Coordinates of C-alpha atoms in Angstrom, one line a residue:
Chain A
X826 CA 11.5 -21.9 -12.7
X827 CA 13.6 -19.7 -15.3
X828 CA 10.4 -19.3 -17.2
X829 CA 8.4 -18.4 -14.2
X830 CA 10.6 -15.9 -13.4
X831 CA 11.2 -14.5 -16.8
X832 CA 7.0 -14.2 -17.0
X833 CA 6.7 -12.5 -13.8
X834 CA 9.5 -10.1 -14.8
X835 CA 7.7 -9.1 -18.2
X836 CA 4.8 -8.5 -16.1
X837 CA 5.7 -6.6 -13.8
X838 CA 8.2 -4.5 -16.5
X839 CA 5.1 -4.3 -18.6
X840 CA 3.3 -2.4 -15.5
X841 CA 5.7 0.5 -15.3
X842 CA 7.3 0.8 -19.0
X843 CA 4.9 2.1 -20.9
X844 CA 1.6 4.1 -20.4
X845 CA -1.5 1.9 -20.6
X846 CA -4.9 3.0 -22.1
X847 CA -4.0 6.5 -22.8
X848 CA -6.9 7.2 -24.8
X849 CA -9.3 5.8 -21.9
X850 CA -7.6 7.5 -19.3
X851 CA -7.9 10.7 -21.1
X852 CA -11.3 10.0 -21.4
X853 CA -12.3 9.3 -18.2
X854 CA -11.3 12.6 -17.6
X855 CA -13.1 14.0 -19.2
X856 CA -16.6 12.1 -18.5
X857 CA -16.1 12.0 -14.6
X858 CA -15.0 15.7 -14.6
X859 CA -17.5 16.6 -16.8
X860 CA -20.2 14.5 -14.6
X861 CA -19.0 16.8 -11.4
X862 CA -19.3 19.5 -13.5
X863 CA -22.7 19.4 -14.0
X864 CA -23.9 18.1 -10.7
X865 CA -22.4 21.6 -9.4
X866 CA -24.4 23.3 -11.8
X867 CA -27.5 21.2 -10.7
X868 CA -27.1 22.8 -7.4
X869 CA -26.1 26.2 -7.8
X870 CA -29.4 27.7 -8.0
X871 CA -30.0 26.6 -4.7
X872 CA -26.3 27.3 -3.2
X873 CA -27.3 28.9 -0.5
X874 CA -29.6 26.2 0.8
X875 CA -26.6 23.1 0.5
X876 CA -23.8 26.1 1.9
X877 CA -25.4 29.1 3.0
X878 CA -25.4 30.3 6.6
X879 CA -29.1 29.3 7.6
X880 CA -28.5 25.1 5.8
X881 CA -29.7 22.4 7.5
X882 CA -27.2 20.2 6.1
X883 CA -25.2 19.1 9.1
X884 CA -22.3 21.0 10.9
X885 CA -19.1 18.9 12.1
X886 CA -16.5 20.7 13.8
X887 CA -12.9 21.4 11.8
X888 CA -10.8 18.2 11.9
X889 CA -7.5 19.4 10.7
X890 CA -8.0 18.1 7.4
X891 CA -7.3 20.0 4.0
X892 CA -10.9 18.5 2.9
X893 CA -12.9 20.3 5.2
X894 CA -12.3 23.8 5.3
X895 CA -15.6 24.9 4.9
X896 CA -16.1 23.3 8.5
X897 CA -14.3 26.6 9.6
X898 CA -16.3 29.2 10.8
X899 CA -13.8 31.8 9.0
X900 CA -14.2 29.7 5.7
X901 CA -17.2 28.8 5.9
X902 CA -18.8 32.4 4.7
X903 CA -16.9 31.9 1.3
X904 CA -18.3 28.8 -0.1
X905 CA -19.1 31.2 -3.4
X906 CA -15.1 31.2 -3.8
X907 CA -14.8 27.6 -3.6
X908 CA -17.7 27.0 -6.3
X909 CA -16.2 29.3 -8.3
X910 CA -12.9 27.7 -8.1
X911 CA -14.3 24.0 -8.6
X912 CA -16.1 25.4 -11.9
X913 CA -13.1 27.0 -13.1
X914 CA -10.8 24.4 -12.7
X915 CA -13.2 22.0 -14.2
X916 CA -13.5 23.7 -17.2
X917 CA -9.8 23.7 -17.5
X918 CA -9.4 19.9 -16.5
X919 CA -12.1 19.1 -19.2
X920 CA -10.2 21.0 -21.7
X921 CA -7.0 19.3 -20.9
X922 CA -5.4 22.9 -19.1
X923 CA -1.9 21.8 -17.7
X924 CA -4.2 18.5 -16.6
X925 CA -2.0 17.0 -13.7
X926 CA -2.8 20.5 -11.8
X927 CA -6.3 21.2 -12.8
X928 CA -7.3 17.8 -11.7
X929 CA -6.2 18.3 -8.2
X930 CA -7.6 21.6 -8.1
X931 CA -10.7 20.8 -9.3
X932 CA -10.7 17.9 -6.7
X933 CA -9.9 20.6 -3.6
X934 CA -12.5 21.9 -4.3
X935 CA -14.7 19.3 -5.1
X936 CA -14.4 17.4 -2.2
X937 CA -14.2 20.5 0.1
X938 CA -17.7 21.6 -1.0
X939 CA -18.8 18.2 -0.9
X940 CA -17.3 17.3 2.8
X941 CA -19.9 20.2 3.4
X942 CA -23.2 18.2 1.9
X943 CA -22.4 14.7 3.6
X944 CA -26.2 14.3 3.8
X945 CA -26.9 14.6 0.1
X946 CA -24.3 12.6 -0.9
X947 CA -25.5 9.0 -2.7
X948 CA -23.9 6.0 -4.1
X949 CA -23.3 7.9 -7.3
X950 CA -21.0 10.7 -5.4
X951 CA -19.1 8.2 -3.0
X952 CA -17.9 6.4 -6.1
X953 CA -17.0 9.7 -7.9
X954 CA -14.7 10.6 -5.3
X955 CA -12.9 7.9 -5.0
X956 CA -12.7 7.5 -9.2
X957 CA -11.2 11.3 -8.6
X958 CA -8.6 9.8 -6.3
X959 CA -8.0 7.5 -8.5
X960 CA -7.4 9.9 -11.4
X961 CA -5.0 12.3 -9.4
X962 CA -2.3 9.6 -10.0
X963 CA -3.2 9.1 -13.9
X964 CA -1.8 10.8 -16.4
X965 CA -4.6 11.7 -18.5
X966 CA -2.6 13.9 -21.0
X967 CA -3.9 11.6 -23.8
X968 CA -0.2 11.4 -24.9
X969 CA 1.7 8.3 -25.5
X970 CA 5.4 9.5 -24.4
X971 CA 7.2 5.8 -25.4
X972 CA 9.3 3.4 -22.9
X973 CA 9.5 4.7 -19.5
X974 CA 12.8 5.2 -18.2
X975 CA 14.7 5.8 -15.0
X976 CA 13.1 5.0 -11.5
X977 CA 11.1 7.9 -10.5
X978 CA 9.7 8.1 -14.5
X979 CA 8.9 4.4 -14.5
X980 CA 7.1 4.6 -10.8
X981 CA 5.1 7.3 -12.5
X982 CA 3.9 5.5 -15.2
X983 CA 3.3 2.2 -12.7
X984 CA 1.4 3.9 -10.6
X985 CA -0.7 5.5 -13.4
X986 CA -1.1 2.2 -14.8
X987 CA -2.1 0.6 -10.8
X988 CA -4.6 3.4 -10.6
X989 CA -6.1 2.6 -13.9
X990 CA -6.8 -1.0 -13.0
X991 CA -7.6 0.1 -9.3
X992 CA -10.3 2.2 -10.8
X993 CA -12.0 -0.7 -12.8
X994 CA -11.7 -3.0 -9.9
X995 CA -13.5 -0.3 -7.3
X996 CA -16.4 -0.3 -10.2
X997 CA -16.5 -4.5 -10.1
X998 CA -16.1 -4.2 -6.1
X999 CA -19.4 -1.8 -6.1
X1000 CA -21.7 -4.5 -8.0
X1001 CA -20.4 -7.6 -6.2
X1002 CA -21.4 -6.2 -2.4
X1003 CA -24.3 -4.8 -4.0
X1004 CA -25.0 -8.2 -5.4
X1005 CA -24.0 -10.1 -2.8
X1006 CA -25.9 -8.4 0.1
X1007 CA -29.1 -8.8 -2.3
X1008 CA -28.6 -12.1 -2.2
X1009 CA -28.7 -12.7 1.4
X1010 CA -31.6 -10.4 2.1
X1011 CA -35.2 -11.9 2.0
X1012 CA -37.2 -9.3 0.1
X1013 CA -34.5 -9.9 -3.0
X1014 CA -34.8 -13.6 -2.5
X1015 CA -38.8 -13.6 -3.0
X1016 CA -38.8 -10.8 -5.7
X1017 CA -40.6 -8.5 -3.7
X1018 CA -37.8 -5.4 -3.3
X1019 CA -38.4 -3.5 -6.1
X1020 CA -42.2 -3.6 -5.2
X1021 CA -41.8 -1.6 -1.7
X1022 CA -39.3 0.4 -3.7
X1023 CA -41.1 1.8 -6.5
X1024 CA -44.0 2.0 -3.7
X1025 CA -41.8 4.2 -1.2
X1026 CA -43.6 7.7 -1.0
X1027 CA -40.3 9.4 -1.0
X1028 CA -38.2 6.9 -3.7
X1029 CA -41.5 6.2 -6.2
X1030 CA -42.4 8.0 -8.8
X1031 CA -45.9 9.3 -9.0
X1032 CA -46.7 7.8 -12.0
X1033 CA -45.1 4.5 -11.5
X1034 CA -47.1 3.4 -8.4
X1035 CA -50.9 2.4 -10.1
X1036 CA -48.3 0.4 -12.9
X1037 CA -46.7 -1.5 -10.0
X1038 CA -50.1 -1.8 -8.4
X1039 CA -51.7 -3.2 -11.8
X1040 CA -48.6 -5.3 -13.1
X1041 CA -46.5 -6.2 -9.9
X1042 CA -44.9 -9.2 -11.6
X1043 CA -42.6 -6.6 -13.4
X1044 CA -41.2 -5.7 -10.4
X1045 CA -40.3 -9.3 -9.5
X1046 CA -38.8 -9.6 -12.9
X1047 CA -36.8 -6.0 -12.2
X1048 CA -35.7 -7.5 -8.9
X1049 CA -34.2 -10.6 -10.2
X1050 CA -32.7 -8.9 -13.2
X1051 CA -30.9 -6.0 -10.7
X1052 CA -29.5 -9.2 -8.7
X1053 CA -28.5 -11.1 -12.0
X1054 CA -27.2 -8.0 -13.5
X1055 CA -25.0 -6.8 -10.2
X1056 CA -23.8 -10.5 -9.7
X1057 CA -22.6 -11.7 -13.8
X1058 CA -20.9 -7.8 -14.2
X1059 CA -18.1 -8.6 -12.3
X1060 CA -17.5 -11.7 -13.9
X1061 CA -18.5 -11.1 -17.1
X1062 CA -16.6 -7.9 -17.4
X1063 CA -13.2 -9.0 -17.8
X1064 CA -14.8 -10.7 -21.5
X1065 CA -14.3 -8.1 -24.4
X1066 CA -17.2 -9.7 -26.0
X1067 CA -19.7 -9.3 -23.1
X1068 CA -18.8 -5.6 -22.5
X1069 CA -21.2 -3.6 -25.2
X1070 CA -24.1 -5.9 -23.8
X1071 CA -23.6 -5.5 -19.8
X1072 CA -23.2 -1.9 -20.8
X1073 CA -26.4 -1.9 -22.1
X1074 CA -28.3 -4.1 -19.4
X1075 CA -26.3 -1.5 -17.2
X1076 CA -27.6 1.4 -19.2
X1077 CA -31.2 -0.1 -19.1
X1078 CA -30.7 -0.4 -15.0
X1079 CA -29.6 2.9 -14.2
X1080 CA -31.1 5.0 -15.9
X1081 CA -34.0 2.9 -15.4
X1082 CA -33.5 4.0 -11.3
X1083 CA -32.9 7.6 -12.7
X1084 CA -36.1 7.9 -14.1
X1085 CA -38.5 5.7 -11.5
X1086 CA -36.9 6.4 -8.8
X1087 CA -35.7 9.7 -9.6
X1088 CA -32.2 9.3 -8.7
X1089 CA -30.7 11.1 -11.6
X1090 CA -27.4 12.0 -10.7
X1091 CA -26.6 8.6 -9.3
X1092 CA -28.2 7.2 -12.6
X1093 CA -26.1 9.4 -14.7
X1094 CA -23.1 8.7 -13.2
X1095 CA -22.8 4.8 -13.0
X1096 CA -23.7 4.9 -16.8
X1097 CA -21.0 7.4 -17.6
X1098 CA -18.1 5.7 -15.5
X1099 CA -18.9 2.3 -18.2
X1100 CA -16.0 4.3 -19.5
X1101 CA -13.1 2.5 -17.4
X1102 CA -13.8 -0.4 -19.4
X1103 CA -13.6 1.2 -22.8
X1104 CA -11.0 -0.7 -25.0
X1105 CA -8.6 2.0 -25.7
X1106 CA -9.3 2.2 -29.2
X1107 CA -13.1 2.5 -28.3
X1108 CA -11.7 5.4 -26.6
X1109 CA -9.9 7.3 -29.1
X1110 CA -12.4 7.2 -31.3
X1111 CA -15.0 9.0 -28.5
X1112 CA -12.8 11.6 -28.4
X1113 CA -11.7 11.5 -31.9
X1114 CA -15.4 12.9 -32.1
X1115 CA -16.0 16.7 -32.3
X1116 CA -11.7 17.0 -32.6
X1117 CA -11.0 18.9 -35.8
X1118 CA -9.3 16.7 -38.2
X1119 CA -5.9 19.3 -38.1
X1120 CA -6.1 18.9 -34.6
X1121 CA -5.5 15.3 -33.8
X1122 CA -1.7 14.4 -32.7
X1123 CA -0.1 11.4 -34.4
X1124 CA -0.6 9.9 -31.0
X1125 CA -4.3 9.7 -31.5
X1126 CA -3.8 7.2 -34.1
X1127 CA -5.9 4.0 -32.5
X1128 CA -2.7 1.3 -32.1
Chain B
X1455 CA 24.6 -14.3 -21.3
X1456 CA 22.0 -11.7 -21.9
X1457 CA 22.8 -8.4 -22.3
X1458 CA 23.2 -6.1 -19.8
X1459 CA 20.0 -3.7 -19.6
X1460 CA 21.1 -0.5 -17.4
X1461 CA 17.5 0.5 -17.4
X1462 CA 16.3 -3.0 -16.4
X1463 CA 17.2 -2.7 -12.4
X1464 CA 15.5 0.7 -11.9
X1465 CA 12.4 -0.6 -14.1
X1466 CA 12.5 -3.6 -11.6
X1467 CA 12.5 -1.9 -9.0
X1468 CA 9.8 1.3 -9.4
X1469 CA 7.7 -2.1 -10.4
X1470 CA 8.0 -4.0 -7.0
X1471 CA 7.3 -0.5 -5.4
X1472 CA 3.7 0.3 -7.4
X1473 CA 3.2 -3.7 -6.8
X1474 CA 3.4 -3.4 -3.3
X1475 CA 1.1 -0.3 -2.9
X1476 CA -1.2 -1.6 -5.6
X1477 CA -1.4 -4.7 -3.3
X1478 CA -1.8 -2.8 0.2
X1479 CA -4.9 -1.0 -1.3
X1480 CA -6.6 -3.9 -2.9
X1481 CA -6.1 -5.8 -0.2
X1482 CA -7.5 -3.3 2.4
X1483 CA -10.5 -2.6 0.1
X1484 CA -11.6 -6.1 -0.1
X1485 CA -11.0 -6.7 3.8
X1486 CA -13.0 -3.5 4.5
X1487 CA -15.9 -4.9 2.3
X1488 CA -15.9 -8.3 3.4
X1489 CA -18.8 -9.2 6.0
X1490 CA -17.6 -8.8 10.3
X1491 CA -15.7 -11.4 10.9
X1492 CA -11.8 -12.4 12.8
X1493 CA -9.6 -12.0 9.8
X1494 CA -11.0 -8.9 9.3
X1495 CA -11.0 -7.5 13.5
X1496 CA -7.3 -8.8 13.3
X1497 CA -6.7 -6.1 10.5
X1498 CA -7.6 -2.4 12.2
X1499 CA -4.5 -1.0 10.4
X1500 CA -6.4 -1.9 6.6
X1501 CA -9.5 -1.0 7.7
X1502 CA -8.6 2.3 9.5
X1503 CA -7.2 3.4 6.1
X1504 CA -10.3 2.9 4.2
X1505 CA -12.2 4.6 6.5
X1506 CA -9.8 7.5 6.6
X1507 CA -9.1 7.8 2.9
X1508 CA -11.3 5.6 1.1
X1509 CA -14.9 5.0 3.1
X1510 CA -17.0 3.4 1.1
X1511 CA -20.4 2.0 1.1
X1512 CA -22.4 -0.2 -1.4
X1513 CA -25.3 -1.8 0.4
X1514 CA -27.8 0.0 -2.6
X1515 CA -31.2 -1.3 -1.1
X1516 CA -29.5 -4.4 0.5
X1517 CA -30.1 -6.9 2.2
X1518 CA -33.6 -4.8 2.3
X1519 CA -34.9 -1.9 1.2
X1520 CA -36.1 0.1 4.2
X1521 CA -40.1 -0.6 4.2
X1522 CA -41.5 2.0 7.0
X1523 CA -40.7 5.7 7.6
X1524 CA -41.1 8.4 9.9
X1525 CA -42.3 11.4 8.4
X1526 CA -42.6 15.3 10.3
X1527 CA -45.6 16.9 9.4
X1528 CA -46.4 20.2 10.5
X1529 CA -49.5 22.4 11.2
X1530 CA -48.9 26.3 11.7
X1531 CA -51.0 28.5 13.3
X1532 CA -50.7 32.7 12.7
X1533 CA -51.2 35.3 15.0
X1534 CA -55.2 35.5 14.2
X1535 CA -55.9 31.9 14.6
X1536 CA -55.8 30.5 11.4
X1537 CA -54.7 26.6 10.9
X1538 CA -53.1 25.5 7.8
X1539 CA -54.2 21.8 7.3
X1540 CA -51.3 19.2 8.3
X1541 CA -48.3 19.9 5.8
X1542 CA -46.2 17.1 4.6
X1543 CA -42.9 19.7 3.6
X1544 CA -40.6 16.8 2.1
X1545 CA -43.7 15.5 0.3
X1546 CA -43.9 18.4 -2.0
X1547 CA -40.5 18.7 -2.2
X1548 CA -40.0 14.9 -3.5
X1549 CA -42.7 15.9 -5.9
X1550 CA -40.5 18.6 -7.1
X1551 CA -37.6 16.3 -8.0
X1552 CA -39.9 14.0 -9.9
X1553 CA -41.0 16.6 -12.2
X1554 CA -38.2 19.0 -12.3
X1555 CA -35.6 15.9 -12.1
X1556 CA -32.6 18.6 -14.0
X1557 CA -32.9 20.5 -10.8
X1558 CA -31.4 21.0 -7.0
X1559 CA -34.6 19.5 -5.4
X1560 CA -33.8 16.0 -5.5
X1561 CA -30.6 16.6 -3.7
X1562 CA -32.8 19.4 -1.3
X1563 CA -35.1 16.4 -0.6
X1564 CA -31.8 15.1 0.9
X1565 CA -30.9 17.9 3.1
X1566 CA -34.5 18.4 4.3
X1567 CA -34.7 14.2 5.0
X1568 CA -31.8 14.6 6.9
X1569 CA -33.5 17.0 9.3
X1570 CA -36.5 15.1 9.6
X1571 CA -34.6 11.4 9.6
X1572 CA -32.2 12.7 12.7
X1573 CA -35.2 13.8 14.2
X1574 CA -37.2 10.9 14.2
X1575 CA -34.6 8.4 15.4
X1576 CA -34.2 10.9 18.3
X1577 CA -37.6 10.6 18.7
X1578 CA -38.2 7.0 18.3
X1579 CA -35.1 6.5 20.4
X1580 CA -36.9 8.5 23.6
X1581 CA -40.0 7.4 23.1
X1582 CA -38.5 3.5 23.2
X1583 CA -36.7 4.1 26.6
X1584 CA -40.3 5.3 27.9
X1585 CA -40.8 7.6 30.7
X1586 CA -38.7 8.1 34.0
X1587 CA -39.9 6.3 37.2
X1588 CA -42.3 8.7 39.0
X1589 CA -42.8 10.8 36.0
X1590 CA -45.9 9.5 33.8
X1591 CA -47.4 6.1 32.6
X1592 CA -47.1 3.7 30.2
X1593 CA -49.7 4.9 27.6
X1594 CA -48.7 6.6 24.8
X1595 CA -49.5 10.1 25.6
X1596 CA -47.2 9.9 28.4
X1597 CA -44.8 8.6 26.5
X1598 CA -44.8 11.4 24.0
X1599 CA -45.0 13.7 26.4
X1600 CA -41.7 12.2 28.2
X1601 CA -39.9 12.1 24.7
X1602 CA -40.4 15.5 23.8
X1603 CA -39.5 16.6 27.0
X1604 CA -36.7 15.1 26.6
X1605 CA -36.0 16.2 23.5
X1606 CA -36.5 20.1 24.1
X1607 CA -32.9 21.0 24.3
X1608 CA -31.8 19.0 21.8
X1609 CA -30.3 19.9 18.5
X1610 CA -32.3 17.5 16.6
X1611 CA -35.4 19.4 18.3
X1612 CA -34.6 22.9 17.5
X1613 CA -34.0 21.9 13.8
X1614 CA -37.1 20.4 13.5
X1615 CA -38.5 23.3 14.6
X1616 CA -36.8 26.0 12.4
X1617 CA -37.5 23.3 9.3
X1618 CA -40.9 23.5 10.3
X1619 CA -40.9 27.3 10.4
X1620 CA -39.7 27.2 7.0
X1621 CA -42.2 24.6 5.6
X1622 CA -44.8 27.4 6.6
X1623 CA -43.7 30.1 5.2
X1624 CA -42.7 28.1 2.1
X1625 CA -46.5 26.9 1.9
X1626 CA -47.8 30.7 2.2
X1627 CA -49.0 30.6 5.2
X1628 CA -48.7 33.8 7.1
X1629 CA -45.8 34.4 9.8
X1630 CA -46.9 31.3 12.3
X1631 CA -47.4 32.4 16.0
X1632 CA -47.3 28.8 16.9
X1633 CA -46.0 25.3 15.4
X1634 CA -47.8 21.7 15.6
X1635 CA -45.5 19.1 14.8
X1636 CA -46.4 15.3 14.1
X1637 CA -44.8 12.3 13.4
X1638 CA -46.8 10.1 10.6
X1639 CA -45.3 6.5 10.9
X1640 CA -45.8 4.9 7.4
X1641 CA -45.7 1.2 6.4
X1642 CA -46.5 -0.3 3.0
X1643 CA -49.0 -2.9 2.1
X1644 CA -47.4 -6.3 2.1
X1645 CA -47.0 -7.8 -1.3
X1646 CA -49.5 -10.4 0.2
X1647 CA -52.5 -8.0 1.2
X1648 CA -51.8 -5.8 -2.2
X1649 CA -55.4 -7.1 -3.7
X1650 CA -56.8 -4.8 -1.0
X1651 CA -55.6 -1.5 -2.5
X1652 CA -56.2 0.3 -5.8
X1653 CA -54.0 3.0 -5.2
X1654 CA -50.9 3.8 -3.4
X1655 CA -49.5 1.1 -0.9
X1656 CA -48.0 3.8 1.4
X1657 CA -50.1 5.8 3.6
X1658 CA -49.5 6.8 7.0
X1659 CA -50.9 4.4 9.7
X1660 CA -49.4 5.8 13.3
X1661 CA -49.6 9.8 14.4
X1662 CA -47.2 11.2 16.9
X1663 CA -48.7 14.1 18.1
X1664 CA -46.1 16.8 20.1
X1665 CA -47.4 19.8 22.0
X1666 CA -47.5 23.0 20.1
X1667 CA -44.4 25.7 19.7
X1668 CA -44.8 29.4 20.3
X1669 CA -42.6 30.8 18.0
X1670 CA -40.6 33.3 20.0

């Protein structure tokens, strides 16, 4: 019982003393950030069409909440101040500017201007946001700062480490009801999903639909391999060893739907956010990339 | 006897606290994501949060892909008489986003789909429940005409409208006196019968044809 007790303790000690995957948080950071970053500058030649007065994006009445601002009439009108704020503050996040802040301004922003595009928003975006709420309790600083100690310092650092792990877990959730709702629905089943699919006159692409036509057994294939794919990831995940090769089957499917299907920023996006599942010296050697020599801290060093 | 840790209590306890939160999320997630059923109708408070703070939504395609659609296609008329041909707006637009994919127009295609997708469920909706007693048949044209009637105060209506005014200016038509619009039901070729085609599966099958608008 002692040594139940004394394993549970060093677990749950272990959660809260010291900052976990520094180099992978950081990097996270930087990658989801930078992923918002340039969806906003994907839309901003046509800003006035997603904000603008005369949108057809839909219009909900103000609900109280800090989120959706631009639902007020008075707001509304200066959207431009809230892309330029969300730009700004990105940049600064990227760069690592007083991080804790930046982050939460750039997600004001963020999710302000997004509350205001509900209708554009795909798979790709909801999981972004909820990343970015993940990350507001992370400390990203990149900065190894030793044992924890005192209460309020070690909650810190717990829930830093909680929102890490809650962030890979909200990745494995995504492909297991994704997988799991395949399964059970008939057009998966028989291999026929990706057919009426790549067929769709609004998903296809043009150039893609005589190819389905003339080989259609590819798209059985692609159906069983998304189902495979969606269904072994959480699983196989948790394996060190299995990682660089679901990243690449992962890599292959998504950016696979980018191009096919069109879906680029959805594409982009569940390829970029691999990076929760970086091993932490993985990690520091990404960044490590591009950093001036003089410039990396002692804590870069990969432990 | 160990030794006495000072820090050990306060580490203790920040950790039961971040354990207890950690759990309360988790737990709420996976509830929120599990299929209807009593354990998770007994647990509004979980899934109340999610929605609230967390809504989340990962059907991707599942358990079908959607296989038919409702499209708005529009015909404009100016003030001389001229017709454009029918106009499929979102199909150029969709075009747009395949070739120019580093660009707003996928996302566009989105907006402009929501305009046409609210309006065809309004539609379809009306057009299901059929006509009031006393006021028209059973045949089709009547129950257009009962549907749109319906319809013509609604906000899905007047959007559907103004989009269309905007597909023909953005087609260069002149200023359009008066508006057309239709509703092209489409439905692919089943994997079964795709022997029978050598080009594209999807091509509209069913027209909806609504009574034209004077633009005011």
């Amino acid at each position: 019982m002692s040594a139940l007790w004394t394993k549970v303790e060093g677990t749950l000690l272990g959660l809260v003393e010291r900052e976990s995957h520094v180099h992978t948080k950081k990097l996270l950071r930087v990658v989801l950030l930078s992923w918002v970053l340039v969806y906003t500058l994907l839309l901003l030649p046509a800003h006035a069409d997603f904000w603008g007065e005369d949108t057809f994006g839909a219009r909900f009445e103000f609900d109280g909440s800090p989120w959706r601002l631009l639902t007020l009439p008075a707001v509304a009108s200066h959207y431009r101040l809230f892309l330029l704020g969300q730009v700004a503050s990105l940049v600064l996040a990227i760069a690592g500017v007083m991080p804790r802040l930046t982050v939460f301004l750039a997600f004001f922003f963020t999710r302000n201007l997004m509350s205001g595009v509900d209708v554009t928003l795909d798979g790709g975006n909801n999981l972004s946001e909820l990343i970015f709420v993940y990350l507001l309790f992370m400390d990203t600083s990149g900065r190894d700062r030793g044992p924890a100690t005192g209460f309020w310092r070690c909650l810190l650092v717990g829930l830093s480490n909680a929102a890490f792990l809650v962030a890979r877990l909200q990745l494995v959730a995504v492909y297991l009801v994704a997988g799991f709702c395949k399964v059970l629905g008939p057009m998966w089943q028989e291999g026929t999903a990706l057919y009426y699919i790549f067929q769709h006159h609004r998903f296809g692409h043009p150039a893609i639909a005589p190819l389905v036509l003339r080989y259609p057994m590819i798209t059985v294939l692609g159906s069983y391999f998304t189902i495979a794919f969606q269904l072994a990831f959480p699983v196989l995940i948790w394996r060190r060893g299995a990682r660089p090769y679901l990243f690449a089957a992962g890599a292959f499917l998504h950016l696979g739907i980018a191009v096919v299907m069109g879906l680029l920023s959805f594409g982009l996006f569940m390829v970029s956010i691999y990076v929760v599942f970086f091993a932490d010296a993985w990690s520091a050697r990404v960044l490590a990339v591009g950093t001036p020599r003089s410039c990396n801290e002692p804590s870069m060093a990969v432990r | 006897m160990p030794r006495f840790e000072p820090e050990r209590p306060k580490r203790l306890a920040a950790a039961v606290v971040v354990v207890a939160i950690f759990a309360f999320h988790v737990t709420a997630v996976a509830v929120f994501l599990m299929p209807d059923n009593p354990i998770k109708k007994g647990l509004p408070t979980m899934t109340g949060y999610v929605t609230r703070y967390f809504m989340q939504n990962w059907h991707l395609f599942s358990p079908n892909p959607k296989i038919d659609s409702l499209d708005l296609w529009v015909e404009c008329t100016d003030s001389n008489g001229n017709t454009t041909p029918w106009l499929d707006p979102l199909d150029s637009m969709t075009q747009r986003a395949h070739t120019t994919p580093f660009g707003p127009y996928q996302k566009l295609a989105f907006v402009y789909n929501g305009v046409v997708d609210n309006f065809a469920r309004a539609f379809s909706i009306a057009y299901t429940a059929g006509c009031p007693d006393g006021q028209g048949d059973a045949s089709d044209e009547a129950r257009i005409q009962c549907a749109q009637a319906l319809l013509r105060e609604s906000y899905e209506y007047d959007e559907a409208v103004r989009f269309a005014r905007k597909a023909c200016r953005d087609a260069d038509a002149p200023e359009p006196a008066q508006i057309r619009l239709r509703l092209a039901r489409t439905i692919p070729v089943a994997w079964e019968e795709r022997a029978t085609v050598t080009s594209r599966l999807w091509t509209p099958s069913e027209f909806y044809d609504l009574d034209p608008v004077v633009m005011p």
